Amino acid sequence: MRLAILLSGRGSNFVAIHDAIARGDLDAGIVCVISNRPEAGGIGRARSLGLPAHVIDHRTFDRRALHEAEVLRVLGAARPDFIALAGYMRLLSPAFIAAYPMRIVNIHPSLLPSFPGVAAQAQAVAYGAKTSGCTVHFVDEHLDAGPIIVQRAVDVLDDDDASTLSARILVEEHIAYVKALKKLAGGRYRVEGRRVVFE
Ligand code: GRF
């Protein structure tokens, strides 16, 4: 599986995926890492690991479409089978998603459809949820809404704040992302409406 990674920040999910490949747990190769932020920790990490690393700073483009066109150009050259969003803080346009239908996956720090959008862990604490977790899903044109590949649950403790809950969810994110990519790399699945069915 040729895998592209898009990120905007520290990149711990990217590193978890890289580590799984390095220890032989995930049969994949990272063909490019793209960050829209030059200061993202994840892109520095990609460079130091010797991976093809690209900063495509959205602030240097006049329009969203021009930024996306450049990301698509770099992706096109890398020929990924799947694109993993790993803390990529940009909404993708329908045109971008149509270029890789059911080939873009994302991780979200809640059990979707609960708590989509930003600060999902803080939303779960504020709501008084007893269980939250993380979701790896295909990306469609709606926010945090595509067919679900893997979920992992995490108890919300009485004394949790957004930060302590985030830390425990993050541990499960790293497991969930690798698990989801392994399932996709295996290739034996089909998407039936909202349901991802594994054979
Ligand atoms: C994770 O919590 C992920 O669920 C969300 O953004 C965060 C990225 O963390 N989409 P990292 O950059 O992978 O450490």
GROMACS .gro file of C-alpha atoms and ligand atoms in nm:
model
  213
    1MET     CA    1   0.000   0.000   0.000
    2ARG     CA    2   0.138   0.335  -0.107
    3LEU     CA    3   0.039   0.579   0.164
    4ALA     CA    4   0.039   0.959   0.164
    5ILE     CA    5   0.008   1.151   0.491
    6LEU     CA    6  -0.142   1.498   0.527
    7LEU     CA    7  -0.084   1.673   0.858
    8SER     CA    8  -0.079   2.016   1.020
    9GLY     CA    9   0.070   1.960   1.365
   10ARG     CA   10   0.273   1.740   1.595
   11GLY     CA   11   0.217   1.428   1.385
   12SER     CA   12   0.195   1.159   1.652
   13ASN     CA   13  -0.050   0.957   1.441
   14PHE     CA   14   0.187   0.982   1.146
   15VAL     CA   15   0.473   0.857   1.365
   16ALA     CA   16   0.257   0.569   1.495
   17ILE     CA   17   0.186   0.466   1.134
   18HIS     CA   18   0.554   0.497   1.043
   19ASP     CA   19   0.656   0.290   1.345
   20ALA     CA   20   0.405   0.017   1.255
   21ILE     CA   21   0.555  -0.003   0.907
   22ALA     CA   22   0.910  -0.004   1.047
   23ARG     CA   23   0.839  -0.295   1.281
   24GLY     CA   24   0.669  -0.492   1.003
   25ASP     CA   25   0.320  -0.464   1.146
   26LEU     CA   26   0.176  -0.271   0.851
   27ASP     CA   27   0.259  -0.364   0.493
   28ALA     CA   28   0.283  -0.013   0.347
   29GLY     CA   29   0.522   0.254   0.235
   30ILE     CA   30   0.487   0.624   0.306
   31VAL     CA   31   0.529   0.786  -0.035
   32CYS     CA   32   0.489   1.146   0.079
   33VAL     CA   33   0.413   1.360   0.382
   34ILE     CA   34   0.251   1.696   0.321
   35SER     CA   35   0.199   1.972   0.576
   36ASN     CA   36   0.013   2.296   0.520
   37ARG     CA   37   0.211   2.446   0.809
   38PRO     CA   38   0.588   2.492   0.790
   39GLU     CA   39   0.619   2.480   1.169
   40ALA     CA   40   0.435   2.147   1.209
   41GLY     CA   41   0.634   1.908   1.426
   42GLY     CA   42   0.522   1.621   1.204
   43ILE     CA   43   0.692   1.755   0.893
   44GLY     CA   44   1.023   1.795   1.077
   45ARG     CA   45   0.989   1.438   1.190
   46ALA     CA   46   0.918   1.323   0.833
   47ARG     CA   47   1.234   1.499   0.716
   48SER     CA   48   1.447   1.345   0.986
   49LEU     CA   49   1.310   1.002   0.895
   50GLY     CA   50   1.421   1.063   0.537
   51LEU     CA   51   1.068   1.054   0.397
   52PRO     CA   52   0.958   1.274   0.103
   53ALA     CA   53   0.834   1.580   0.296
   54HIS     CA   54   0.653   1.875   0.143
   55VAL     CA   55   0.537   2.199   0.301
   56ILE     CA   56   0.253   2.348   0.100
   57ASP     CA   57   0.162   2.654   0.308
   58HIS     CA   58  -0.200   2.750   0.246
   59ARG     CA   59  -0.124   3.109   0.347
   60THR     CA   60   0.089   3.154   0.035
   61PHE     CA   61  -0.203   3.084  -0.198
   62ASP     CA   62  -0.472   3.339  -0.286
   63ARG     CA   63  -0.751   3.085  -0.301
   64ARG     CA   64  -0.831   2.749  -0.145
   65ALA     CA   65  -0.859   2.591  -0.489
   66LEU     CA   66  -0.504   2.693  -0.579
   67HIS     CA   67  -0.366   2.542  -0.259
   68GLU     CA   68  -0.557   2.221  -0.319
   69ALA     CA   69  -0.437   2.208  -0.678
   70GLU     CA   70  -0.078   2.213  -0.556
   71VAL     CA   71  -0.147   1.942  -0.297
   72LEU     CA   72  -0.312   1.733  -0.570
   73ARG     CA   73  -0.013   1.788  -0.799
   74VAL     CA   74   0.231   1.661  -0.535
   75LEU     CA   75   0.000   1.368  -0.453
   76GLY     CA   76  -0.034   1.286  -0.821
   77ALA     CA   77   0.341   1.252  -0.852
   78ALA     CA   78   0.356   1.028  -0.543
   79ARG     CA   79   0.077   0.797  -0.670
   80PRO     CA   80  -0.069   0.698  -0.331
   81ASP     CA   81  -0.325   0.419  -0.295
   82PHE     CA   82  -0.457   0.585   0.020
   83ILE     CA   83  -0.426   0.928   0.176
   84ALA     CA   84  -0.428   0.938   0.557
   85LEU     CA   85  -0.528   1.266   0.717
   86ALA     CA   86  -0.339   1.279   1.045
   87GLY     CA   87  -0.435   1.601   1.218
   88TYR     CA   88  -0.478   1.785   0.887
   89MET     CA   89  -0.664   2.099   0.985
   90ARG     CA   90  -0.802   2.191   0.642
   91LEU     CA   91  -1.141   2.107   0.500
   92LEU     CA   92  -1.112   1.927   0.167
   93SER     CA   93  -1.334   2.043  -0.118
   94PRO     CA   94  -1.571   1.800  -0.293
   95ALA     CA   95  -1.346   1.823  -0.600
   96PHE     CA   96  -1.043   1.712  -0.399
   97ILE     CA   97  -1.233   1.421  -0.245
   98ALA     CA   98  -1.365   1.318  -0.588
   99ALA     CA   99  -1.004   1.280  -0.704
  100TYR     CA  100  -0.958   0.997  -0.448
  101PRO     CA  101  -1.303   0.847  -0.379
  102MET     CA  102  -1.298   0.616  -0.074
  103ARG     CA  103  -0.922   0.654  -0.076
  104ILE     CA  104  -0.892   0.931   0.185
  105VAL     CA  105  -0.915   0.837   0.552
  106ASN     CA  106  -0.924   1.050   0.865
  107ILE     CA  107  -0.900   1.000   1.238
  108HIS     CA  108  -1.129   1.189   1.470
  109PRO     CA  109  -1.101   1.194   1.853
  110SER     CA  110  -1.457   1.091   1.937
  111LEU     CA  111  -1.698   0.808   1.866
  112LEU     CA  112  -1.869   0.956   1.562
  113PRO     CA  113  -2.138   1.067   1.502
  114SER     CA  114  -2.098   1.215   1.851
  115PHE     CA  115  -1.891   1.530   1.877
  116PRO     CA  116  -1.780   1.609   1.522
  117GLY     CA  117  -1.576   1.921   1.451
  118VAL     CA  118  -1.311   2.087   1.663
  119ALA     CA  119  -1.226   2.012   2.027
  120ALA     CA  120  -1.413   1.680   2.025
  121GLN     CA  121  -1.258   1.572   2.356
  122ALA     CA  122  -1.367   1.897   2.527
  123GLN     CA  123  -1.714   1.850   2.378
  124ALA     CA  124  -1.735   1.502   2.530
  125VAL     CA  125  -1.632   1.627   2.877
  126ALA     CA  126  -1.870   1.924   2.859
  127TYR     CA  127  -2.159   1.701   2.752
  128GLY     CA  128  -2.100   1.464   3.041
  129ALA     CA  129  -2.045   1.164   2.814
  130LYS     CA  130  -1.935   0.851   3.001
  131THR     CA  131  -1.766   0.698   2.698
  132SER     CA  132  -1.584   0.860   2.411
  133GLY     CA  133  -1.300   0.737   2.193
  134CYS     CA  134  -1.180   0.770   1.837
  135THR     CA  135  -1.298   0.692   1.488
  136VAL     CA  136  -1.110   0.618   1.168
  137HIS     CA  137  -1.338   0.682   0.872
  138PHE     CA  138  -1.341   0.742   0.501
  139VAL     CA  139  -1.363   1.108   0.409
  140ASP     CA  140  -1.666   1.220   0.215
  141GLU     CA  141  -1.788   1.571   0.140
  142HIS     CA  142  -1.940   1.617   0.486
  143LEU     CA  143  -1.744   1.700   0.802
  144ASP     CA  144  -1.636   1.393   1.004
  145ALA     CA  145  -1.910   1.192   0.841
  146GLY     CA  146  -1.785   0.923   0.599
  147PRO     CA  147  -1.818   0.545   0.642
  148ILE     CA  148  -1.654   0.415   0.961
  149ILE     CA  149  -1.358   0.177   0.938
  150VAL     CA  150  -1.250   0.134   1.304
  151GLN     CA  151  -1.359   0.279   1.638
  152ARG     CA  152  -1.207   0.240   1.983
  153ALA     CA  153  -1.385   0.340   2.302
  154VAL     CA  154  -1.234   0.521   2.600
  155ASP     CA  155  -1.405   0.575   2.938
  156VAL     CA  156  -1.456   0.936   3.040
  157LEU     CA  157  -1.354   0.960   3.406
  158ASP     CA  158  -1.525   1.185   3.658
  159ASP     CA  159  -1.214   1.395   3.704
  160ASP     CA  160  -1.125   1.416   3.333
  161ASP     CA  161  -1.068   1.747   3.162
  162ALA     CA  162  -1.016   1.787   2.790
  163SER     CA  163  -0.643   1.741   2.829
  164THR     CA  164  -0.644   1.418   3.032
  165LEU     CA  165  -0.915   1.265   2.812
  166SER     CA  166  -0.726   1.369   2.496
  167ALA     CA  167  -0.413   1.195   2.621
  168ARG     CA  168  -0.594   0.864   2.681
  169ILE     CA  169  -0.782   0.887   2.350
  170LEU     CA  170  -0.455   0.956   2.167
  171VAL     CA  171  -0.313   0.622   2.284
  172GLU     CA  172  -0.613   0.450   2.125
  173GLU     CA  173  -0.587   0.666   1.810
  174HIS     CA  174  -0.243   0.529   1.739
  175ILE     CA  175  -0.375   0.172   1.767
  176ALA     CA  176  -0.692   0.245   1.570
  177TYR     CA  177  -0.515   0.412   1.278
  178VAL     CA  178  -0.275   0.123   1.230
  179LYS     CA  179  -0.558  -0.127   1.263
  180ALA     CA  180  -0.767   0.057   1.003
  181LEU     CA  181  -0.482   0.085   0.755
  182LYS     CA  182  -0.403  -0.284   0.797
  183LYS     CA  183  -0.763  -0.364   0.711
  184LEU     CA  184  -0.750  -0.142   0.403
  185ALA     CA  185  -0.413  -0.281   0.296
  186GLY     CA  186  -0.564  -0.631   0.318
  187GLY     CA  187  -0.808  -0.516   0.052
  188ARG     CA  188  -1.086  -0.757   0.147
  189TYR     CA  189  -1.366  -0.513   0.220
  190ARG     CA  190  -1.650  -0.340   0.047
  191VAL     CA  191  -1.836  -0.019   0.119
  192GLU     CA  192  -2.214  -0.063   0.122
  193GLY     CA  193  -2.369   0.277   0.178
  194ARG     CA  194  -2.248   0.383   0.521
  195ARG     CA  195  -2.120   0.038   0.613
  196VAL     CA  196  -1.767  -0.081   0.557
  197VAL     CA  197  -1.794  -0.459   0.546
  198PHE     CA  198  -1.479  -0.671   0.597
  199GLU     CA  199  -1.471  -1.023   0.460
  200GRF     C1  200  -0.563   1.385   1.679
  200GRF     O1  201  -0.630   1.399   1.802
  200GRF     C2  202  -0.659   1.349   1.570
  200GRF     O2  203  -0.765   1.268   1.615
  200GRF     C3  204  -0.711   1.483   1.526
  200GRF     O3  205  -0.600   1.568   1.533
  200GRF     C4  206  -0.507   1.518   1.629
  200GRF     C5  207  -0.377   1.499   1.560
  200GRF     O4  208  -0.273   1.462   1.648
  200GRF     N1  209  -0.770   1.474   1.395
  200GRF     P1  210  -0.131   1.426   1.590
  200GRF     O5  211  -0.083   1.544   1.508
  200GRF     O6  212  -0.145   1.302   1.506
  200GRF     O7  213  -0.046   1.405   1.710
   0.00000   0.00000   0.00000
